[in-house]
Amino acid sequence: MPRPIQALIHTDALRHNLARARAAAPDAKVWAVVKANAYGHGIERVFESLRGADGFALLDLAEAERVRALGWRGPILLLEGVFDPRDLELCSRLGLWHVVHETRQIDWLAMHKTHAPHRVFLKMNSGMNRLGFTPEAYRAAWARLDALPQVEEITLITHFSDADGPRGIASQLALFNATTQDLPGERSLANSAATLRHMGAHGESAPGAGGLRSDWVRPGIAVYGSAPDYPEHDATHWDLRPTMTLRSRLIGVQQLQVGDTVGYGSAFTAPQAMRIGVVACGYADGYMRVAPTGTPVLVDGVRTRLVGRVSMDMLTVDLEPVRQAGLTADVGSEVTLWGRASNGAVLAIDEVARAAGTLSYELMCAVAPRVPVEVAD
């Protein structure tokens, strides 16, 4: 038999979460963001569930080729644009839209020979300070693009740094609006947090966030069932469902006495007699090595905790809460590291990530190739 660890991709949840993003921005078109191999879920696995989107947004040409190979004929957006002038040839051949965020990309377009002009998204650095033209340089960049025969249409785009928190979007939005107020073209502004928190009647607009107009929204993490503003709100608050379950089984049970220790470095000492379970999951499977004692886990659908250090191939869990629930966990018992247990109980990936001092994005993307993946309805 294969080692009893498995990742499940829940296609029903993907469809639900995409619909939830669309409901939050009913007047906007929706990008399904599938960068990083669809946040670790696999582009080919999520495609059918997300093809109700208006377009797919991603990072690199190889991902774009995969989406086209699946039969998608609609818009595909390269979120970081092209990295080399030769990339524009593939953009022309595949009909890709692409972000322009720096001067060289405009220079490359000016030299590009194409029969079909390109749809470009001109990015403003409105305060995130990653990619984009400053507000002072933005209009000149727009004028250069607008003058090129290689450019068909220009969409205006920026990215909010604090849409998920109390600082909000007001200052960046005001700067963007002031700079672009008389420029034609569609706008693409809202990530997951901005879509859920600041768009229309379905959101919870922060003071001063009025005036958010986003013709295209770019929900990423929300589509994959994680709350973009956790822990202020959890996934159930936004009516999001988990799209990935990482599950395994107990492969061993140990009976500890008071003072016995567990694992490398004796990082956990039993405060009383207790049973612990050994789970076939470790950091070589993508589970975070830094996850501390107390990180939540489900055993047979009962909430318990990790104890001791995570090893390469194993971790250990406290079985006392399972006993208190009237169950006798033993070798073969189901262990849910995050996601849905067989009995319907849910362990939010956000909880696990927070306990490990990281974000759900990293857990999703870190699941190792050696973990078998199955698509479930």
Short mmCIF file of C-alpha atoms in Angstrom, two decimals:
data_model
loop_
_atom_site.label_atom_id
_atom_site.label_comp_id
_atom_site.label_asym_id
_atom_site.label_seq_id
_atom_site.Cartn_x
_atom_site.Cartn_y
_atom_site.Cartn_z
CA MET A 1 0.00 0.00 0.00
CA PRO A 2 1.15 3.58 -0.57
CA ARG A 3 2.04 5.75 2.40
CA PRO A 4 -1.25 7.03 3.88
CA ILE A 5 -0.96 10.73 3.15
CA GLN A 6 -3.06 12.50 0.57
CA ALA A 7 -4.17 15.94 -0.54
CA LEU A 8 -7.76 16.34 -1.71
CA ILE A 9 -8.89 19.18 -3.99
CA HIS A 10 -12.56 20.07 -3.50
CA THR A 11 -13.99 21.23 -6.81
CA ASP A 12 -17.38 22.09 -5.32
CA ALA A 13 -15.68 24.54 -2.97
CA LEU A 14 -13.74 26.15 -5.81
CA ARG A 15 -16.96 26.82 -7.71
CA HIS A 16 -18.64 28.14 -4.58
CA ASN A 17 -15.80 30.49 -3.68
CA LEU A 18 -15.58 31.87 -7.21
CA ALA A 19 -19.32 32.57 -7.09
CA ARG A 20 -18.84 34.25 -3.72
CA ALA A 21 -16.22 36.60 -5.21
CA ARG A 22 -18.53 37.41 -8.11
CA ALA A 23 -21.40 38.15 -5.72
CA ALA A 24 -19.19 40.54 -3.76
CA ALA A 25 -18.47 42.52 -6.94
CA PRO A 26 -21.58 41.99 -9.07
CA ASP A 27 -20.75 44.69 -11.60
CA ALA A 28 -17.16 43.55 -12.21
CA LYS A 29 -15.53 40.88 -14.33
CA VAL A 30 -13.57 38.30 -12.35
CA TRP A 31 -10.06 37.00 -12.87
CA ALA A 32 -9.43 33.53 -11.47
CA VAL A 33 -5.87 33.88 -10.21
CA VAL A 34 -3.99 30.63 -10.84
CA LYS A 35 -0.39 31.71 -10.26
CA ALA A 36 1.93 29.37 -8.36
CA ASN A 37 0.24 26.38 -10.02
CA ALA A 38 -3.15 27.55 -8.75
CA TYR A 39 -1.85 28.17 -5.25
CA GLY A 40 -0.53 24.63 -5.09
CA HIS A 41 -3.81 23.04 -6.18
CA GLY A 42 -2.73 22.35 -9.77
CA ILE A 43 -3.95 24.34 -12.77
CA GLU A 44 -5.28 21.25 -14.53
CA ARG A 45 -7.17 20.18 -11.39
CA VAL A 46 -8.93 23.50 -10.83
CA PHE A 47 -9.60 24.52 -14.43
CA GLU A 48 -13.09 23.06 -14.89
CA SER A 49 -14.25 24.51 -11.58
CA LEU A 50 -12.92 27.98 -12.38
CA ARG A 51 -13.78 28.27 -16.04
CA GLY A 52 -16.85 30.28 -15.02
CA ALA A 53 -14.46 33.19 -14.47
CA ASP A 54 -14.05 35.89 -17.10
CA GLY A 55 -10.32 35.28 -17.37
CA PHE A 56 -7.30 33.60 -15.81
CA ALA A 57 -4.50 35.62 -14.23
CA LEU A 58 -1.06 34.08 -13.68
CA LEU A 59 2.65 34.80 -13.76
CA ASP A 60 4.58 32.98 -16.43
CA LEU A 61 4.31 31.87 -20.00
CA ALA A 62 4.43 28.17 -19.18
CA GLU A 63 1.33 28.53 -17.02
CA ALA A 64 -0.38 30.48 -19.79
CA GLU A 65 0.41 27.72 -22.28
CA ARG A 66 -1.12 25.16 -19.90
CA VAL A 67 -4.35 27.15 -19.63
CA ARG A 68 -4.58 27.52 -23.41
CA ALA A 69 -3.89 23.79 -23.82
CA LEU A 70 -6.91 23.08 -21.61
CA GLY A 71 -9.09 24.79 -24.21
CA TRP A 72 -9.48 28.26 -22.69
CA ARG A 73 -9.98 30.87 -25.39
CA GLY A 74 -10.79 33.83 -23.16
CA PRO A 75 -8.48 36.42 -21.57
CA ILE A 76 -5.26 35.39 -19.86
CA LEU A 77 -3.30 38.05 -17.97
CA LEU A 78 0.42 37.94 -17.13
CA LEU A 79 0.46 39.69 -13.75
CA GLU A 80 4.15 40.63 -13.89
CA GLY A 81 4.21 41.19 -17.63
CA VAL A 82 7.01 39.94 -19.84
CA PHE A 83 10.58 39.40 -18.71
CA ASP A 84 12.28 39.50 -22.10
CA PRO A 85 11.39 41.08 -25.46
CA ARG A 86 11.12 37.61 -27.00
CA ASP A 87 8.23 36.87 -24.65
CA LEU A 88 6.09 39.25 -26.69
CA GLU A 89 6.13 36.77 -29.57
CA LEU A 90 4.34 34.19 -27.44
CA CYS A 91 1.96 36.86 -26.16
CA SER A 92 1.04 37.56 -29.77
CA ARG A 93 0.67 33.89 -30.64
CA LEU A 94 -1.39 32.97 -27.58
CA GLY A 95 -3.33 36.24 -27.37
CA LEU A 96 -2.08 37.04 -23.87
CA TRP A 97 -2.77 40.29 -22.07
CA HIS A 98 0.11 41.56 -19.96
CA VAL A 99 0.96 44.05 -17.25
CA VAL A 100 3.40 46.86 -18.05
CA HIS A 101 5.12 48.10 -14.92
CA GLU A 102 8.46 49.56 -16.05
CA THR A 103 10.02 51.50 -18.92
CA ARG A 104 11.84 48.62 -20.60
CA GLN A 105 8.59 46.80 -21.19
CA ILE A 106 7.34 49.82 -23.16
CA ASP A 107 10.63 49.90 -25.11
CA TRP A 108 10.21 46.23 -26.00
CA LEU A 109 6.66 46.78 -27.18
CA ALA A 110 7.81 49.66 -29.38
CA MET A 111 10.24 47.31 -31.15
CA HIS A 112 7.84 44.37 -31.34
CA LYS A 113 6.52 43.41 -34.78
CA THR A 114 2.99 42.12 -34.54
CA HIS A 115 -0.11 42.01 -36.72
CA ALA A 116 -2.42 41.94 -33.69
CA PRO A 117 -1.99 44.83 -31.23
CA HIS A 118 -1.75 43.93 -27.54
CA ARG A 119 -4.07 44.54 -24.60
CA VAL A 120 -1.89 45.87 -21.78
CA PHE A 121 -2.48 46.67 -18.11
CA LEU A 122 -0.50 49.73 -17.03
CA LYS A 123 0.45 49.38 -13.38
CA MET A 124 0.70 52.23 -10.92
CA ASN A 125 2.76 52.02 -7.75
CA SER A 126 0.23 53.71 -5.50
CA GLY A 127 1.99 52.76 -2.26
CA MET A 128 2.74 49.04 -2.33
CA ASN A 129 6.26 49.87 -3.55
CA ARG A 130 6.82 46.67 -5.45
CA LEU A 131 6.03 47.02 -9.15
CA GLY A 132 4.62 49.93 -11.11
CA PHE A 133 5.17 53.47 -12.27
CA THR A 134 5.02 56.20 -9.66
CA PRO A 135 2.03 58.54 -9.94
CA GLU A 136 4.38 61.26 -11.22
CA ALA A 137 5.55 59.02 -14.09
CA TYR A 138 2.28 57.22 -14.75
CA ARG A 139 0.65 59.57 -17.23
CA ALA A 140 3.78 59.83 -19.36
CA ALA A 141 3.94 56.02 -19.49
CA TRP A 142 0.28 55.94 -20.51
CA ALA A 143 0.92 58.48 -23.28
CA ARG A 144 3.82 56.42 -24.65
CA LEU A 145 1.72 53.26 -24.72
CA ASP A 146 -1.25 55.04 -26.24
CA ALA A 147 0.92 56.24 -29.11
CA LEU A 148 2.15 52.76 -30.02
CA PRO A 149 0.47 50.90 -32.90
CA GLN A 150 1.43 47.70 -31.05
CA VAL A 151 -1.05 48.57 -28.26
CA GLU A 152 -4.78 48.12 -28.74
CA GLU A 153 -6.20 48.97 -25.31
CA ILE A 154 -4.82 50.09 -21.96
CA THR A 155 -6.35 48.97 -18.68
CA LEU A 156 -5.32 50.82 -15.51
CA ILE A 157 -4.19 48.66 -12.60
CA THR A 158 -2.76 48.98 -9.10
CA HIS A 159 -2.44 46.78 -6.01
CA PHE A 160 -3.49 47.59 -2.44
CA SER A 161 -1.03 46.89 0.36
CA ASP A 162 -3.48 47.12 3.28
CA ALA A 163 -6.90 46.09 1.99
CA ASP A 164 -6.95 43.37 4.66
CA GLY A 165 -6.37 45.64 7.65
CA PRO A 166 -7.34 48.82 9.47
CA ARG A 167 -5.22 51.09 7.30
CA GLY A 168 -7.43 50.15 4.38
CA ILE A 169 -7.37 51.36 0.81
CA ALA A 170 -8.47 54.99 1.08
CA SER A 171 -5.11 56.71 0.62
CA GLN A 172 -3.98 54.51 -2.27
CA LEU A 173 -7.36 54.72 -3.93
CA ALA A 174 -7.42 58.51 -3.66
CA LEU A 175 -3.96 58.73 -5.24
CA PHE A 176 -4.91 56.36 -8.04
CA ASN A 177 -8.16 58.19 -8.75
CA ALA A 178 -6.50 61.60 -8.76
CA THR A 179 -3.83 60.45 -11.20
CA THR A 180 -6.16 58.62 -13.58
CA GLN A 181 -9.36 60.65 -13.30
CA ASP A 182 -9.53 61.63 -16.99
CA LEU A 183 -7.77 58.61 -18.51
CA PRO A 184 -9.95 56.23 -20.52
CA GLY A 185 -9.98 52.49 -20.05
CA GLU A 186 -11.07 49.85 -17.59
CA ARG A 187 -9.69 49.58 -14.06
CA SER A 188 -8.42 46.52 -12.17
CA LEU A 189 -7.89 47.29 -8.50
CA ALA A 190 -9.36 44.75 -6.13
CA ASN A 191 -7.58 41.69 -4.75
CA SER A 192 -9.38 39.23 -2.45
CA ALA A 193 -9.45 41.53 0.56
CA ALA A 194 -10.54 44.59 -1.40
CA THR A 195 -13.22 42.58 -3.20
CA LEU A 196 -14.75 41.20 -0.01
CA ARG A 197 -14.22 44.17 2.30
CA HIS A 198 -14.61 47.22 0.07
CA MET A 199 -16.78 46.39 -2.94
CA GLY A 200 -20.49 47.20 -2.95
CA ALA A 201 -23.17 46.17 -0.52
CA HIS A 202 -21.61 42.76 0.11
CA GLY A 203 -18.42 44.22 1.52
CA GLU A 204 -17.67 46.06 4.74
CA SER A 205 -16.27 49.29 3.39
CA ALA A 206 -13.89 51.06 5.69
CA PRO A 207 -14.33 54.81 6.23
CA GLY A 208 -12.98 56.72 3.26
CA ALA A 209 -13.02 53.71 0.94
CA GLY A 210 -15.85 55.02 -1.18
CA GLY A 211 -15.25 55.44 -4.87
CA LEU A 212 -13.71 52.01 -5.45
CA ARG A 213 -14.43 51.16 -9.05
CA SER A 214 -12.92 47.97 -10.32
CA ASP A 215 -14.03 46.70 -13.71
CA TRP A 216 -11.93 43.59 -13.10
CA VAL A 217 -11.40 42.04 -9.65
CA ARG A 218 -8.54 39.67 -8.90
CA PRO A 219 -9.57 37.26 -6.13
CA GLY A 220 -6.71 34.95 -5.28
CA ILE A 221 -6.62 33.40 -1.82
CA ALA A 222 -10.38 33.76 -1.34
CA VAL A 223 -11.04 31.44 -4.27
CA TYR A 224 -8.99 28.82 -2.44
CA GLY A 225 -11.06 29.07 0.73
CA SER A 226 -8.88 31.21 2.97
CA ALA A 227 -9.98 34.45 4.63
CA PRO A 228 -7.85 37.30 3.24
CA ASP A 229 -8.12 39.21 6.53
CA TYR A 230 -7.69 36.38 9.03
CA PRO A 231 -7.78 36.54 12.06
CA GLU A 232 -10.09 39.56 12.01
CA HIS A 233 -12.49 37.43 10.02
CA ASP A 234 -12.42 33.72 9.30
CA ALA A 235 -13.49 31.88 6.18
CA THR A 236 -16.99 31.19 7.48
CA HIS A 237 -17.55 34.94 7.96
CA TRP A 238 -17.02 35.40 4.23
CA ASP A 239 -18.89 32.18 3.37
CA LEU A 240 -15.77 30.58 1.90
CA ARG A 241 -15.22 26.83 1.84
CA PRO A 242 -11.92 24.91 2.12
CA THR A 243 -10.64 23.79 -1.28
CA MET A 244 -7.74 21.63 -0.08
CA THR A 245 -7.59 18.93 2.55
CA LEU A 246 -4.31 17.44 3.69
CA ARG A 247 -4.99 14.17 5.45
CA SER A 248 -3.10 11.15 6.66
CA ARG A 249 -3.43 8.36 9.23
CA LEU A 250 -1.94 7.24 12.50
CA ILE A 251 0.85 4.75 11.89
CA GLY A 252 1.78 4.28 15.54
CA VAL A 253 0.61 4.91 19.11
CA GLN A 254 2.75 5.39 22.20
CA GLN A 255 1.78 5.41 25.88
CA LEU A 256 3.70 8.07 27.81
CA GLN A 257 4.26 8.35 31.52
CA VAL A 258 4.75 11.60 33.43
CA GLY A 259 8.09 13.10 32.40
CA ASP A 260 8.47 11.16 29.16
CA THR A 261 9.55 13.29 26.22
CA VAL A 262 8.63 13.22 22.55
CA GLY A 263 10.75 13.52 19.43
CA TYR A 264 13.94 15.37 18.53
CA GLY A 265 15.26 17.68 21.19
CA SER A 266 12.74 16.33 23.71
CA ALA A 267 10.70 19.41 22.88
CA PHE A 268 7.57 18.10 24.62
CA THR A 269 7.40 16.57 28.09
CA ALA A 270 4.30 14.66 29.17
CA PRO A 271 2.69 16.43 32.16
CA GLN A 272 0.69 13.28 32.95
CA ALA A 273 0.19 9.80 31.58
CA MET A 274 -1.10 10.15 28.03
CA ARG A 275 -1.37 8.47 24.66
CA ILE A 276 0.16 10.06 21.60
CA GLY A 277 -0.35 9.16 17.96
CA VAL A 278 2.33 9.11 15.27
CA VAL A 279 1.15 10.57 11.95
CA ALA A 280 2.57 9.85 8.50
CA CYS A 281 3.24 13.51 7.68
CA GLY A 282 6.34 15.64 8.06
CA TYR A 283 8.20 18.60 6.68
CA ALA A 284 9.24 16.62 3.58
CA ASP A 285 5.52 16.49 2.76
CA GLY A 286 5.26 20.27 3.06
CA TYR A 287 4.00 20.50 6.63
CA MET A 288 5.79 23.32 8.43
CA ARG A 289 8.73 22.15 10.53
CA VAL A 290 8.33 25.21 12.75
CA ALA A 291 4.75 24.32 13.70
CA PRO A 292 4.85 24.27 17.52
CA THR A 293 3.20 22.13 20.16
CA GLY A 294 -0.43 23.19 20.23
CA THR A 295 -0.91 23.51 16.46
CA PRO A 296 -4.46 22.21 15.83
CA VAL A 297 -5.05 18.81 14.21
CA LEU A 298 -8.15 16.63 13.80
CA VAL A 299 -8.01 12.92 14.67
CA ASP A 300 -11.14 11.02 13.62
CA GLY A 301 -12.72 14.45 13.24
CA VAL A 302 -11.95 15.44 16.85
CA ARG A 303 -9.89 18.55 17.46
CA THR A 304 -6.59 17.94 19.20
CA ARG A 305 -3.04 19.27 18.98
CA LEU A 306 0.42 18.57 17.66
CA VAL A 307 3.04 17.78 20.34
CA GLY A 308 6.82 17.90 19.95
CA ARG A 309 8.85 18.71 16.87
CA VAL A 310 7.78 17.93 13.35
CA SER A 311 10.17 15.42 11.77
CA MET A 312 10.95 14.83 8.09
CA ASP A 313 8.32 12.11 7.68
CA MET A 314 6.31 12.09 10.91
CA LEU A 315 4.67 14.23 13.53
CA THR A 316 3.01 13.36 16.83
CA VAL A 317 -0.39 14.32 18.24
CA ASP A 318 -2.14 14.24 21.59
CA LEU A 319 -4.86 11.56 21.66
CA GLU A 320 -6.40 12.55 25.01
CA PRO A 321 -9.09 14.84 23.48
CA VAL A 322 -10.16 11.95 21.23
CA ARG A 323 -10.58 9.69 24.27
CA GLN A 324 -12.58 12.40 26.02
CA ALA A 325 -14.87 12.51 22.97
CA GLY A 326 -15.63 8.81 23.50
CA LEU A 327 -13.48 7.51 20.65
CA THR A 328 -10.48 5.19 20.71
CA ALA A 329 -7.96 6.44 18.19
CA ASP A 330 -5.53 3.78 17.03
CA VAL A 331 -3.33 2.86 14.08
CA GLY A 332 -5.30 3.65 10.93
CA SER A 333 -7.32 6.50 12.42
CA GLU A 334 -7.84 9.44 10.07
CA VAL A 335 -5.80 12.57 10.71
CA THR A 336 -6.78 15.87 9.10
CA LEU A 337 -3.87 18.32 8.99
CA TRP A 338 -6.16 20.96 7.47
CA GLY A 339 -9.42 20.96 5.56
CA ARG A 340 -12.44 18.64 5.83
CA ALA A 341 -12.53 15.46 7.91
CA SER A 342 -14.66 12.51 6.82
CA ASN A 343 -17.24 13.32 9.52
CA GLY A 344 -17.67 16.84 8.16
CA ALA A 345 -15.57 18.64 10.76
CA VAL A 346 -13.43 21.43 9.29
CA LEU A 347 -10.00 22.58 10.40
CA ALA A 348 -9.36 25.92 8.75
CA ILE A 349 -5.99 26.17 7.04
CA ASP A 350 -5.78 29.71 8.41
CA GLU A 351 -5.66 28.35 11.96
CA VAL A 352 -2.84 25.96 11.16
CA ALA A 353 -0.88 28.64 9.34
CA ARG A 354 -1.22 31.14 12.17
CA ALA A 355 -0.03 28.59 14.72
CA ALA A 356 3.05 28.03 12.54
CA GLY A 357 3.68 31.76 12.18
CA THR A 358 2.87 31.89 8.48
CA LEU A 359 -0.02 32.30 6.02
CA SER A 360 -2.32 29.81 4.34
CA TYR A 361 -0.75 30.74 0.98
CA GLU A 362 2.53 29.16 2.05
CA LEU A 363 0.93 25.94 3.29
CA MET A 364 -1.01 25.46 0.06
CA CYS A 365 1.99 26.10 -2.13
CA ALA A 366 4.36 23.99 -0.02
CA VAL A 367 2.63 20.61 -0.35
CA ALA A 368 5.42 18.41 -1.68
CA PRO A 369 5.36 16.52 -4.99
CA ARG A 370 5.59 13.21 -3.15
CA VAL A 371 2.10 13.75 -1.66
CA PRO A 372 -0.56 12.08 -3.87
CA VAL A 373 -3.35 14.43 -4.93
CA GLU A 374 -6.92 13.45 -5.67
CA VAL A 375 -9.72 15.60 -7.08
CA ALA A 376 -12.96 15.28 -5.12
CA ASP A 377 -16.43 16.72 -5.75
#
